Amino acid sequence: MAISAGKKSIVYLWLKWDELFHLMFRLRLVDENRPMFYYRICAYRGPVITLPGGEVIAKGDRVVELHFNNRMLVGMAAASRSSVHLAVQLIRNARDVLPAIADKLSGDPAYHGVKGVYGITMIHRGTEQLGFTQADLPGRWLVWIMGLYLRGLLSGLHSAGKMRLRENPEANVPKVIVMSARELVQRYAAKG
């Protein structure tokens, strides 16, 4: 399906901003062979999140912050037949990449003391089956800003993006997705 010149311009500018963001925050690819996520280790700044196993992620805890590889996401969205097809592809790719993070957490001393992995996304459907817990973003202001940014991207990414936003606006709210380091290692670390 053809993409309009306006959408091409938005995607181009977004990807340029993305490159700058990666440089400013020193993001690195999780796995060079499967370039789905970028990450950085940082201090968690959000509200306390209690996870299903009773573990708590609190302000100041060391976490791995995940970011989609938006260049890859654009390519996947352009090639997908529908939003459902894109979601299935994303879940499969995430399932392939999460073991690389688990192996870093379980074997690399640089990751010692990391309590969890988290990200902020509007593409949160299906993340529970990967082991993530969803939480609401704190404060209306942050929800509004992140929602505006992510909805703009979603509508520019996929031919059905605008229609999807109109059909189900309450489902298209950004969420925090988080998983404890213990859970990630248990689920995904190489057994050997």
Backbone as a printed PyTorch tensor [residue, N CA C, xyz], in Angstrom:
tensor([[[  0.8490,  -1.1830,   0.0000],
         [  0.0000,   0.0000,   0.0000],
         [  0.8930,   1.2440,   0.0000]],

        [[  0.5550,   2.2260,  -0.8180],
         [  1.3550,   3.4420,  -0.9440],
         [  1.2070,   4.3150,   0.2920]],

        [[  2.2940,   4.9660,   0.6360],
         [  2.2880,   5.8670,   1.7820],
         [  2.4000,   7.2960,   1.2550]],

        [[  1.6320,   8.2020,   1.8250],
         [  1.5970,   9.5800,   1.3350],
         [  2.9130,  10.2970,   1.6380]],

        [[  3.1600,  11.3760,   0.8870],
         [  4.3710,  12.1740,   1.0910],
         [  4.3940,  12.7660,   2.5000]],

        [[  3.2290,  13.1550,   3.0020],
         [  3.1490,  13.7080,   4.3600],
         [  3.5690,  12.6940,   5.4080]],

        [[  3.0700,  11.4630,   5.2590],
         [  3.4390,  10.4080,   6.2130],
         [  4.9220,  10.0700,   6.0900]],

        [[  5.4360,  10.0490,   4.8490],
         [  6.8640,   9.7800,   4.6550],
         [  7.7040,  10.8290,   5.3760]],

        [[  7.2780,  12.0880,   5.2950],
         [  8.0060,  13.1690,   5.9650],
         [  7.9710,  13.0090,   7.4790]],

        [[  6.8020,  12.6480,   8.0010],
         [  6.6640,  12.4460,   9.4480],
         [  7.5670,  11.3060,   9.9090]],

        [[  7.5460,  10.2040,   9.1750],
         [  8.3680,   9.0460,   9.5390],
         [  9.8480,   9.4070,   9.4520]],

        [[ 10.2460,  10.1320,   8.4060],
         [ 11.6430,  10.5460,   8.2460],
         [ 12.0890,  11.3910,   9.4420]],

        [[ 11.2890,  12.4020,   9.7910],
         [ 11.6400,  13.2730,  10.9200],
         [ 11.6610,  12.4980,  12.2280]],

        [[ 10.7000,  11.6170,  12.4010],
         [ 10.6400,  10.7990,  13.6070],
         [ 11.8960,   9.9400,  13.7500]],

        [[ 12.3270,   9.3130,  12.6400],
         [ 13.5120,   8.4650,  12.6990],
         [ 14.7760,   9.2830,  12.9430]],

        [[ 14.8280,  10.5030,  12.4340],
         [ 15.9730,  11.3830,  12.7190],
         [ 15.9870,  11.7550,  14.2010]],

        [[ 14.8040,  12.0960,  14.7500],
         [ 14.7050,  12.3860,  16.1830],
         [ 15.1450,  11.1540,  16.9860]],

        [[ 14.7320,   9.9870,  16.5320],
         [ 15.0710,   8.7310,  17.1930],
         [ 16.5880,   8.5450,  17.2690]],

        [[ 17.2920,   8.8170,  16.1620],
         [ 18.7540,   8.7010,  16.1400],
         [ 19.3860,   9.6390,  17.1620]],

        [[ 18.8880,  10.8660,  17.2210],
         [ 19.3990,  11.8400,  18.1870],
         [ 19.1340,  11.3660,  19.6160]],

        [[ 17.9340,  10.8610,  19.8670],
         [ 17.5630,  10.3380,  21.1830],
         [ 18.5160,   9.2170,  21.6000]],

        [[ 18.8260,   8.3120,  20.6730],
         [ 19.7390,   7.1990,  20.9640],
         [ 21.1140,   7.7140,  21.3510]],

        [[ 21.5840,   8.7450,  20.6660],
         [ 22.8860,   9.3270,  21.0030],
         [ 22.8500,  10.0150,  22.3650]],

        [[ 21.8170,  10.8190,  22.6080],
         [ 21.7220,  11.5740,  23.8670],
         [ 21.6540,  10.6470,  25.0760]],

        [[ 20.9180,   9.5510,  24.9520],
         [ 20.7100,   8.6580,  26.0920],
         [ 21.5580,   7.3890,  26.0270]],

        [[ 22.4730,   7.3470,  25.0480],
         [ 23.4210,   6.2450,  24.9010],
         [ 22.7440,   4.8750,  24.8750]],

        [[ 21.7340,   4.7790,  24.0390],
         [ 21.0250,   3.5080,  23.8930],
         [ 21.8520,   2.5510,  23.0400]],

        [[ 21.7730,   1.2730,  23.3770],
         [ 22.4910,   0.2310,  22.6370],
         [ 21.4960,  -0.8340,  22.2020]],

        [[ 21.8090,  -1.5040,  21.1010],
         [ 20.9720,  -2.6220,  20.6600],
         [ 21.1120,  -3.7770,  21.6410]],

        [[ 20.0210,  -4.4240,  21.9450],
         [ 20.0440,  -5.6080,  22.8050],
         [ 20.7830,  -6.7340,  22.0950]],

        [[ 20.4730,  -6.9510,  20.8200],
         [ 21.0260,  -8.0640,  20.0560],
         [ 21.2330,  -7.5970,  18.6160]],

        [[ 22.4760,  -7.5420,  18.1910],
         [ 22.8020,  -7.0770,  16.8340],
         [ 22.1310,  -7.9320,  15.7580]],

        [[ 21.9490,  -9.2200,  16.0260],
         [ 21.3550, -10.1280,  15.0400],
         [ 19.8380, -10.0190,  14.9710]],

        [[ 19.2330,  -9.5640,  16.0400],
         [ 17.7760,  -9.3740,  16.1050],
         [ 17.5390,  -7.9720,  16.6570]],

        [[ 17.6270,  -6.9620,  15.8130],
         [ 17.6480,  -5.5700,  16.2940],
         [ 16.2790,  -4.9850,  16.6430]],

        [[ 15.5250,  -5.6560,  17.5050],
         [ 14.1810,  -5.1790,  17.8340],
         [ 14.1770,  -4.0870,  18.8980]],

        [[ 15.0580,  -4.2230,  19.9000],
         [ 15.0590,  -3.2890,  21.0250],
         [ 16.4100,  -2.6250,  21.2100]],

        [[ 16.3380,  -1.3740,  21.6320],
         [ 17.4810,  -0.6790,  22.1980],
         [ 17.2550,  -0.6440,  23.7030]],

        [[ 18.3230,  -0.4060,  24.4570],
         [ 18.1690,  -0.3640,  25.9050],
         [ 19.2270,   0.5310,  26.5370]],

        [[ 18.9940,   0.8320,  27.7890],
         [ 20.0030,   1.4450,  28.6430],
         [ 19.6990,   1.0100,  30.0690]],

        [[ 20.7340,   0.9970,  30.8960],
         [ 20.5450,   0.7460,  32.3190],
         [ 20.4470,   2.1110,  32.9740]],

        [[ 19.4250,   2.2990,  33.7860],
         [ 19.2160,   3.5960,  34.4240],
         [ 18.4970,   3.4060,  35.7560]],

        [[ 18.3220,   4.5050,  36.4620],
         [ 17.5500,   4.4880,  37.7020],
         [ 16.0800,   4.6960,  37.3530]],

        [[ 15.2290,   3.8730,  37.9150],
         [ 13.7890,   3.9910,  37.6950],
         [ 13.2960,   5.2720,  38.3490]],

        [[ 12.4250,   6.0150,  37.6600],
         [ 11.9440,   7.3080,  38.1580],
         [ 10.4390,   7.3610,  38.3950]],

        [[  9.7390,   6.2850,  38.1400],
         [  8.2830,   6.2990,  38.2500],
         [  7.7860,   5.9320,  39.6370]],

        [[  6.4660,   5.7830,  39.7430],
         [  5.8780,   5.3780,  41.0250],
         [  6.1780,   3.9040,  41.3110]],

        [[  6.0060,   3.5110,  42.5410],
         [  6.2350,   2.1240,  42.9480],
         [  5.2990,   1.1990,  42.1640]],

        [[  5.8680,   0.1160,  41.6390],
         [  5.0810,  -0.9050,  40.9450],
         [  5.3090,  -2.2260,  41.6750]],

        [[  4.2170,  -2.8120,  42.1600],
         [  4.2880,  -4.1280,  42.7930],
         [  3.9200,  -5.1690,  41.7450]],

        [[  4.8190,  -6.1090,  41.5410],
         [  4.6440,  -7.1300,  40.5110],
         [  3.9460,  -8.3600,  41.0820]],

        [[  3.3830,  -9.2030,  40.2150],
         [  2.6160, -10.3660,  40.6810],
         [  3.3600, -11.2680,  41.6710]],

        [[  4.6550, -11.4260,  41.5370],
         [  5.4260, -12.2720,  42.4540],
         [  5.7400, -11.5940,  43.7740]],

        [[  5.2260, -10.3640,  43.9660],
         [  5.4770,  -9.6270,  45.2000],
         [  6.6900,  -8.7170,  45.1380]],

        [[  7.4680,  -8.8090,  44.0680],
         [  8.6280,  -7.9290,  43.9370],
         [  8.1620,  -6.5070,  43.6540]],

        [[  8.9890,  -5.5560,  44.0630],
         [  8.6360,  -4.1430,  43.9430],
         [  9.7210,  -3.4230,  43.1550]],

        [[  9.2960,  -2.5960,  42.2080],
         [ 10.2030,  -1.6860,  41.5010],
         [  9.8810,  -0.2970,  42.0400]],

        [[ 10.8810,   0.3530,  42.6350],
         [ 10.6680,   1.6540,  43.2740],
         [ 11.6570,   2.6780,  42.7240]],

        [[ 11.3550,   3.9370,  42.9660],
         [ 12.2020,   5.0390,  42.5150],
         [ 13.6480,   4.7990,  42.9590]],

        [[ 14.5650,   4.9270,  41.9990],
         [ 15.9830,   4.7480,  42.2800],
         [ 16.5140,   3.3510,  41.9970]],

        [[ 15.6270,   2.3600,  41.8360],
         [ 16.0830,   1.0000,  41.5180],
         [ 16.7320,   0.9770,  40.1380]],

        [[ 17.7580,   0.1480,  39.9870],
         [ 18.3910,  -0.0290,  38.6730],
         [ 17.4850,  -0.8870,  37.8050]],

        [[ 17.2240,  -0.4040,  36.5920],
         [ 16.3690,  -1.1180,  35.6490],
         [ 16.9810,  -1.0560,  34.2540]],

        [[ 16.5500,  -1.9840,  33.4130],
         [ 16.8530,  -1.9260,  31.9850],
         [ 15.6430,  -1.2640,  31.3410]],

        [[ 15.8750,  -0.1280,  30.6970],
         [ 14.8090,   0.6100,  30.0110],
         [ 14.8460,   0.2180,  28.5380]],

        [[ 13.7410,  -0.3470,  28.0500],
         [ 13.6600,  -0.8150,  26.6620],
         [ 13.0380,   0.2370,  25.7520]],

        [[ 13.5400,   0.2920,  24.5280],
         [ 12.9930,   1.1700,  23.4850],
         [ 12.9070,   0.3570,  22.1990]],

        [[ 11.7650,   0.4450,  21.5280],
         [ 11.6510,  -0.2180,  20.2330],
         [ 12.6800,   0.3450,  19.2660]],

        [[ 13.1740,  -0.5080,  18.3700],
         [ 13.9540,  -0.0610,  17.2290],
         [ 12.9240,   0.4460,  16.2240]],

        [[ 12.7170,   1.7460,  16.2180],
         [ 11.6290,   2.3130,  15.4250],
         [ 11.8370,   2.1560,  13.9260]],

        [[ 13.0810,   2.0980,  13.4830],
         [ 13.3360,   1.8550,  12.0560],
         [ 12.8100,   0.4640,  11.6770]],

        [[ 13.0640,  -0.5170,  12.5300],
         [ 12.5540,  -1.8720,  12.2900],
         [ 11.0300,  -1.8900,  12.3790]],

        [[ 10.4800,  -1.1670,  13.3450],
         [  9.0340,  -1.1060,  13.5290],
         [  8.3450,  -0.5130,  12.2990]],

        [[  8.9410,   0.5270,  11.7190],
         [  8.3880,   1.1390,  10.5040],
         [  8.3520,   0.1090,   9.3750]],

        [[  9.4440,  -0.6270,   9.2070],
         [  9.4910,  -1.6520,   8.1590],
         [  8.4700,  -2.7540,   8.3780]],

        [[  8.3340,  -3.1870,   9.6260],
         [  7.3570,  -4.2360,   9.9330],
         [  5.9360,  -3.7400,   9.6950]],

        [[  5.6610,  -2.5010,  10.0950],
         [  4.3160,  -1.9400,   9.9220],
         [  3.9800,  -1.8030,   8.4400]],

        [[  4.9570,  -1.3570,   7.6520],
         [  4.7170,  -1.1850,   6.2180],
         [  4.4470,  -2.5260,   5.5350]],

        [[  5.0820,  -3.5840,   6.0170],
         [  4.9370,  -4.9000,   5.3920],
         [  3.7680,  -5.7080,   5.9540]],

        [[  3.1920,  -5.2700,   7.0620],
         [  2.1330,  -6.0790,   7.6870],
         [  0.8000,  -5.8860,   6.9800]],

        [[  0.0010,  -6.9290,   7.0030],
         [ -1.2990,  -6.9140,   6.3380],
         [ -2.3740,  -6.2560,   7.1980]],

        [[ -2.1690,  -6.2500,   8.5050],
         [ -3.1620,  -5.6830,   9.4150],
         [ -2.4990,  -5.3990,  10.7530]],

        [[ -3.2280,  -4.7380,  11.6340],
         [ -2.7220,  -4.4770,  12.9800],
         [ -2.4960,  -5.7800,  13.7360]],

        [[ -3.3690,  -6.7570,  13.5100],
         [ -3.2260,  -8.0590,  14.1780],
         [ -1.9540,  -8.7520,  13.6880]],

        [[ -1.7160,  -8.7080,  12.3910],
         [ -0.5050,  -9.3090,  11.8210],
         [  0.7330,  -8.6470,  12.4130]],

        [[  0.7210,  -7.3270,  12.5310],
         [  1.8430,  -6.6010,  13.1260],
         [  2.0400,  -7.0250,  14.5790]],

        [[  0.9560,  -7.1310,  15.3410],
         [  1.0500,  -7.5260,  16.7530],
         [  1.6620,  -8.9200,  16.8930]],

        [[  1.2460,  -9.8490,  16.0380],
         [  1.7860, -11.2150,  16.0830],
         [  3.2840, -11.1930,  15.7830]],

        [[  3.6850, -10.4190,  14.7790],
         [  5.1070, -10.3010,  14.4360],
         [  5.9030,  -9.7310,  15.6080]],

        [[  5.3620,  -8.6980,  16.2480],
         [  6.0600,  -8.0670,  17.3670],
         [  6.2370,  -9.0340,  18.5330]],

        [[  5.1980,  -9.7910,  18.8510],
         [  5.2870, -10.7540,  19.9570],
         [  6.3200, -11.8350,  19.6370]],

        [[  6.3060, -12.3330,  18.4120],
         [  7.2920, -13.3590,  18.0190],
         [  8.7130, -12.8140,  18.1100]],

        [[  8.9150, -11.5980,  17.6000],
         [ 10.2490, -10.9940,  17.6490],
         [ 10.6940, -10.7480,  19.0830]],

        [[  9.7880, -10.2550,  19.9240],
         [ 10.1280, -10.0090,  21.3290],
         [ 10.5190, -11.3180,  22.0080]],

        [[  9.7740, -12.3780,  21.7370],
         [ 10.0730, -13.6900,  22.3240],
         [ 11.4820, -14.1590,  21.9120]],

        [[ 11.9120, -13.7930,  20.7150],
         [ 13.2510, -14.1700,  20.2460],
         [ 14.3570, -13.3250,  20.8710]],

        [[ 14.0480, -12.0790,  21.2470],
         [ 15.0660, -11.1510,  21.7480],
         [ 15.1930, -11.1790,  23.2710]],

        [[ 14.1130, -11.4510,  23.9760],
         [ 14.1560, -11.4280,  25.4430],
         [ 15.2140, -12.3610,  26.0390]],

        [[ 15.5190, -13.5190,  25.4370],
         [ 16.6060, -14.3400,  25.9900],
         [ 17.9620, -13.6170,  26.0210]],

        [[ 18.2230, -12.7330,  25.0650],
         [ 19.4860, -11.9880,  25.0720],
         [ 19.5660, -11.0720,  26.2930]],

        [[ 18.4490, -10.4590,  26.6620],
         [ 18.4280,  -9.6110,  27.8600],
         [ 18.5930, -10.4830,  29.1010]],

        [[ 17.8890, -11.6070,  29.1380],
         [ 17.9810, -12.5180,  30.2880],
         [ 19.4130, -13.0090,  30.4830]],

        [[ 20.0930, -13.3360,  29.3920],
         [ 21.4740, -13.8050,  29.4980],
         [ 22.3940, -12.7060,  30.0160]],

        [[ 22.1630, -11.4680,  29.6090],
         [ 22.9530, -10.3460,  30.1330],
         [ 22.7030, -10.1930,  31.6360]],

        [[ 21.4400, -10.2660,  32.0360],
         [ 21.0960, -10.1090,  33.4500],
         [ 21.7000, -11.2140,  34.3080]],

        [[ 21.7530, -12.4240,  33.7760],
         [ 22.2320, -13.5440,  34.5840],
         [ 23.7430, -13.7340,  34.5240]],

        [[ 24.4080, -13.1420,  33.5190],
         [ 25.8270, -13.4330,  33.3700],
         [ 26.7850, -12.2660,  33.3180]],

        [[ 26.3080, -11.0720,  33.0910],
         [ 27.1910,  -9.9190,  32.9200],
         [ 27.2240,  -9.0970,  34.2090]],

        [[ 28.4230,  -8.9010,  34.8010],
         [ 28.5210,  -8.1370,  36.0570],
         [ 27.9830,  -6.7020,  35.9500]],

        [[ 27.9700,  -6.1380,  34.7500],
         [ 27.4470,  -4.7710,  34.5750],
         [ 25.9570,  -4.6950,  34.9140]],

        [[ 25.2830,  -5.8340,  34.9190],
         [ 23.8400,  -5.8680,  35.1750],
         [ 23.5160,  -6.2530,  36.6210]],

        [[ 24.5590,  -6.4240,  37.4330],
         [ 24.3440,  -6.7870,  38.8370],
         [ 23.4850,  -5.7190,  39.5220]],

        [[ 22.4740,  -6.1530,  40.2180],
         [ 21.6090,  -5.2200,  40.9450],
         [ 20.4450,  -4.6730,  40.1350]],

        [[ 20.3370,  -5.0550,  38.8610],
         [ 19.1890,  -4.6200,  38.0590],
         [ 17.9560,  -5.3670,  38.5600]],

        [[ 16.9010,  -4.6070,  38.8990],
         [ 15.7020,  -5.2220,  39.4790],
         [ 14.6340,  -5.5790,  38.4570]],

        [[ 14.6880,  -4.9500,  37.2840],
         [ 13.6520,  -5.2400,  36.3130],
         [ 13.9210,  -4.6230,  34.9620]],

        [[ 12.9870,  -4.8850,  34.0650],
         [ 13.0150,  -4.3710,  32.6960],
         [ 11.6920,  -3.6630,  32.4730]],

        [[ 11.7500,  -2.4540,  31.8770],
         [ 10.4880,  -1.7470,  31.6360],
         [ 10.5640,  -0.8920,  30.3830]],

        [[  9.3830,  -0.5040,  29.9150],
         [  9.2640,   0.4050,  28.7910],
         [  7.9070,   1.0730,  28.8390]],

        [[  7.7450,   2.1090,  28.0390],
         [  6.4580,   2.8020,  27.9020],
         [  6.0430,   2.6420,  26.4500]],

        [[  4.8240,   2.1470,  26.2330],
         [  4.3990,   1.8510,  24.8690],
         [  2.8830,   1.8680,  24.7280]],

        [[  2.4390,   2.1040,  23.4980],
         [  1.0250,   1.9140,  23.1720],
         [  0.8120,   0.5250,  22.5820]],

        [[  1.8920,  -0.1520,  22.2820],
         [  1.8100,  -1.4980,  21.7180],
         [  1.9680,  -2.4690,  22.8920]],

        [[  0.9460,  -2.4940,  23.7470],
         [  1.0440,  -3.2940,  24.9680],
         [  0.1430,  -4.5190,  24.9620]],

        [[ -0.7280,  -4.6320,  23.9720],
         [ -1.5710,  -5.8310,  23.8990],
         [ -0.7080,  -7.0640,  23.6840]],

        [[ -0.9380,  -8.0940,  24.4810],
         [ -0.1810,  -9.3310,  24.3380],
         [  1.0970,  -9.3850,  25.1540]],

        [[  1.4570,  -8.2870,  25.8190],
         [  2.7110,  -8.2950,  26.5790],
         [  2.6330,  -9.1810,  27.8190]],

        [[  1.4210,  -9.4310,  28.3200],
         [  1.2820, -10.3020,  29.4980],
         [  1.7540, -11.7180,  29.1790]],

        [[  1.4820, -12.1880,  27.9530],
         [  1.9080, -13.5430,  27.5980],
         [  3.4250, -13.6580,  27.5150]],

        [[  4.1120, -12.5200,  27.4230],
         [  5.5740, -12.5170,  27.4450],
         [  6.1140, -12.4290,  28.8750]],

        [[  5.2300, -12.1530,  29.8440],
         [  5.6450, -12.0530,  31.2440],
         [  5.6210, -10.6500,  31.8150]],

        [[  5.2360,  -9.6770,  31.0030],
         [  5.2000,  -8.2930,  31.4800],
         [  3.9190,  -8.0130,  32.2490]],

        [[  4.0110,  -7.0960,  33.1830],
         [  2.8640,  -6.5570,  33.8940],
         [  2.6230,  -5.1670,  33.3330]],

        [[  1.3690,  -4.8080,  33.1300],
         [  1.0390,  -3.4680,  32.6410],
         [  0.6410,  -2.5810,  33.8040]],

        [[  1.0570,  -1.3250,  33.7260],
         [  0.6780,  -0.3410,  34.7370],
         [  0.3510,   0.9660,  34.0290]],

        [[ -0.5090,   1.7520,  34.6440],
         [ -0.8520,   3.0560,  34.0870],
         [  0.3030,   4.0230,  34.2910]],

        [[  0.4440,   4.9440,  33.3450],
         [  1.4160,   6.0210,  33.5160],
         [  0.9220,   6.9490,  34.6200]],

        [[  1.8290,   7.4750,  35.4170],
         [  1.4060,   8.3820,  36.4790],
         [  1.0820,   9.7680,  35.9250]],

        [[  0.0550,  10.3840,  36.4400],
         [ -0.2450,  11.7720,  36.1000],
         [ -0.8420,  11.9670,  34.7260]],

        [[ -1.8400,  12.8060,  34.6700],
         [ -2.5230,  13.0840,  33.3970],
         [ -1.6130,  13.7630,  32.3870]],

        [[ -0.7490,  14.6340,  32.8560],
         [  0.1380,  15.3900,  31.9670],
         [  1.0310,  14.4380,  31.1680]],

        [[  1.6690,  13.4850,  31.8480],
         [  2.5440,  12.5310,  31.1720],
         [  1.7500,  11.6310,  30.2270]],

        [[  0.5750,  11.1970,  30.6550],
         [ -0.2860,  10.3690,  29.7970],
         [ -0.6420,  11.1420,  28.5330]],

        [[ -0.9840,  12.4130,  28.6850],
         [ -1.3730,  13.2400,  27.5460],
         [ -0.2020,  13.4270,  26.5820]],

        [[  0.9750,  13.7950,  27.1140],
         [  2.1590,  14.0290,  26.2660],
         [  2.5670,  12.7420,  25.5430]],

        [[  2.7270,  11.6600,  26.3040],
         [  3.1420,  10.3910,  25.6920],
         [  2.0790,   9.8870,  24.7170]],

        [[  0.8130,  10.0430,  25.0810],
         [ -0.2740,   9.6130,  24.2020],
         [ -0.2740,  10.3740,  22.8920]],

        [[ -0.0870,  11.6860,  22.9700],
         [ -0.0380,  12.5180,  21.7670],
         [  1.1060,  12.0630,  20.8570]],

        [[  2.2720,  11.8990,  21.4460],
         [  3.4580,  11.4710,  20.6970],
         [  3.2380,  10.0910,  20.0680]],

        [[  2.8200,   9.1280,  20.8790],
         [  2.6800,   7.7580,  20.3890],
         [  1.5110,   7.5950,  19.4230]],

        [[  0.4060,   8.3210,  19.6440],
         [ -0.7210,   8.2440,  18.7010],
         [ -0.3290,   8.8280,  17.3470]],

        [[  0.4360,   9.9070,  17.3690],
         [  0.9210,  10.4800,  16.1120],
         [  1.7660,   9.4840,  15.3380]],

        [[  2.6160,   8.7800,  16.0670],
         [  3.4660,   7.7830,  15.4240],
         [  2.6520,   6.6120,  14.9000]],

        [[  1.7070,   6.1450,  15.6960],
         [  0.8740,   5.0120,  15.2840],
         [  0.0870,   5.3470,  14.0240]],

        [[ -0.4550,   6.5510,  13.9590],
         [ -1.2420,   6.9100,  12.7760],
         [ -0.3490,   7.0590,  11.5480]],

        [[  0.9080,   7.4250,  11.7450],
         [  1.8310,   7.5470,  10.6230],
         [  2.4730,   6.2330,  10.2150]],

        [[  2.5210,   5.2870,  11.1360],
         [  3.2040,   4.0180,  10.8880],
         [  2.4450,   3.0650,   9.9920]],

        [[  1.1740,   2.9720,  10.2030],
         [  0.4010,   1.9230,   9.5400],
         [ -0.7670,   2.5440,   8.7960]],

        [[ -1.0980,   1.9870,   7.6520],
         [ -2.1870,   2.5290,   6.8400],
         [ -3.5040,   2.5510,   7.6040]],

        [[ -3.7040,   1.6100,   8.5130],
         [ -4.9480,   1.5580,   9.2930],
         [ -4.7980,   2.2310,  10.6560]],

        [[ -3.6760,   2.8900,  10.8850],
         [ -3.4040,   3.4830,  12.1920],
         [ -4.4330,   4.4930,  12.6460]],

        [[ -4.7980,   5.4430,  11.7680],
         [ -5.7920,   6.4660,  12.1280],
         [ -7.1450,   5.8370,  12.4140]],

        [[ -7.5350,   4.8820,  11.5750],
         [ -8.8230,   4.2170,  11.7600],
         [ -8.8350,   3.4530,  13.0890]],

        [[ -7.7440,   2.7740,  13.4000],
         [ -7.6530,   2.0220,  14.6530],
         [ -7.7860,   2.9560,  15.8520]],

        [[ -7.1740,   4.1190,  15.7700],
         [ -7.2600,   5.0820,  16.8710],
         [ -8.6850,   5.5760,  17.0580]],

        [[ -9.3970,   5.7880,  15.9540],
         [-10.7870,   6.2600,  16.0440],
         [-11.7210,   5.1850,  16.5860]],

        [[-11.4980,   3.9350,  16.1700],
         [-12.3830,   2.8340,  16.5650],
         [-12.2920,   2.5010,  18.0460]],

        [[-11.1230,   2.5940,  18.6280],
         [-10.9280,   2.1360,  20.0020],
         [ -9.9790,   3.0630,  20.7580]],

        [[-10.3690,   4.3400,  20.9520],
         [ -9.4370,   5.2980,  21.5480],
         [ -9.0140,   4.9480,  22.9740]],

        [[ -9.9050,   4.3270,  23.7650],
         [ -9.5420,   4.0140,  25.1490],
         [ -8.4920,   2.9050,  25.2420]],

        [[ -8.4020,   2.0540,  24.2260],
         [ -7.3870,   0.9910,  24.2250],
         [ -6.0330,   1.5170,  23.7650]],

        [[ -6.0130,   2.6920,  23.1690],
         [ -4.7800,   3.2600,  22.6400],
         [ -4.2150,   4.3100,  23.5810]],

        [[ -3.9980,   3.8750,  24.7990],
         [ -3.4230,   4.7150,  25.8430],
         [ -2.0550,   4.1250,  26.1680]],

        [[ -1.0300,   4.9660,  26.2800],
         [  0.2820,   4.4130,  26.6160],
         [  0.2760,   3.7780,  28.0040]],

        [[  1.0170,   2.7030,  28.1300],
         [  1.1440,   1.9720,  29.3960],
         [  2.6160,   1.7260,  29.6970]],

        [[  2.8960,   1.5510,  30.9740],
         [  4.2010,   1.0710,  31.4030],
         [  4.1100,  -0.4530,  31.3790]],

        [[  5.0920,  -1.0980,  30.7690],
         [  5.1700,  -2.5570,  30.8670],
         [  6.4510,  -2.8710,  31.6320]],

        [[  6.3470,  -3.7940,  32.5690],
         [  7.4860,  -4.0800,  33.4480],
         [  7.5220,  -5.5600,  33.8120]],

        [[  8.7400,  -6.0760,  33.9600],
         [  8.9460,  -7.4560,  34.3950],
         [ 10.1610,  -7.4490,  35.3220]],

        [[ 10.0900,  -8.2060,  36.3930],
         [ 11.2390,  -8.2830,  37.3000],
         [ 12.3890,  -9.0010,  36.5990]],

        [[ 13.6040,  -8.6790,  37.0100],
         [ 14.7820,  -9.3490,  36.4580],
         [ 14.7160, -10.8450,  36.7560]],

        [[ 14.2600, -11.1910,  37.9540],
         [ 14.1450, -12.5990,  38.3390],
         [ 13.2100, -13.3440,  37.3870]],

        [[ 12.0500, -12.7530,  37.1090],
         [ 11.0700, -13.3730,  36.2090],
         [ 11.6310, -13.5050,  34.7950]],

        [[ 12.3050, -12.4690,  34.3200],
         [ 12.8770, -12.4950,  32.9710],
         [ 13.9110, -13.6100,  32.8470]],

        [[ 14.7930, -13.7170,  33.8290],
         [ 15.8250, -14.7530,  33.8000],
         [ 15.1850, -16.1370,  33.8870]],

        [[ 14.1990, -16.2850,  34.7720],
         [ 13.5080, -17.5720,  34.9150],
         [ 12.8560, -18.0210,  33.6050]],

        [[ 12.2200, -17.0820,  32.9170],
         [ 11.5020, -17.4090,  31.6820],
         [ 12.4120, -17.5980,  30.4760]],

        [[ 13.4680, -16.7620,  30.3840],
         [ 14.1680, -16.6430,  29.1070],
         [ 15.6590, -16.9620,  29.0990]],

        [[ 16.3070, -17.0840,  30.2560],
         [ 17.7550, -17.3340,  30.2360],
         [ 18.0380, -18.7110,  29.6520]],

        [[ 19.1650, -18.8080,  28.9630],
         [ 19.5670, -20.0900,  28.3660],
         [ 19.7650, -21.1140,  29.4730]],

        [[ 19.1820, -22.2540,  29.2930],
         [ 19.3380, -23.3370,  30.2730],
         [ 20.5350, -24.1710,  29.8390]],

        [[ 21.5740, -24.1810,  30.6320],
         [ 22.7030, -24.9490,  30.1710],
         [ 23.7210, -25.0460,  31.1900]]])
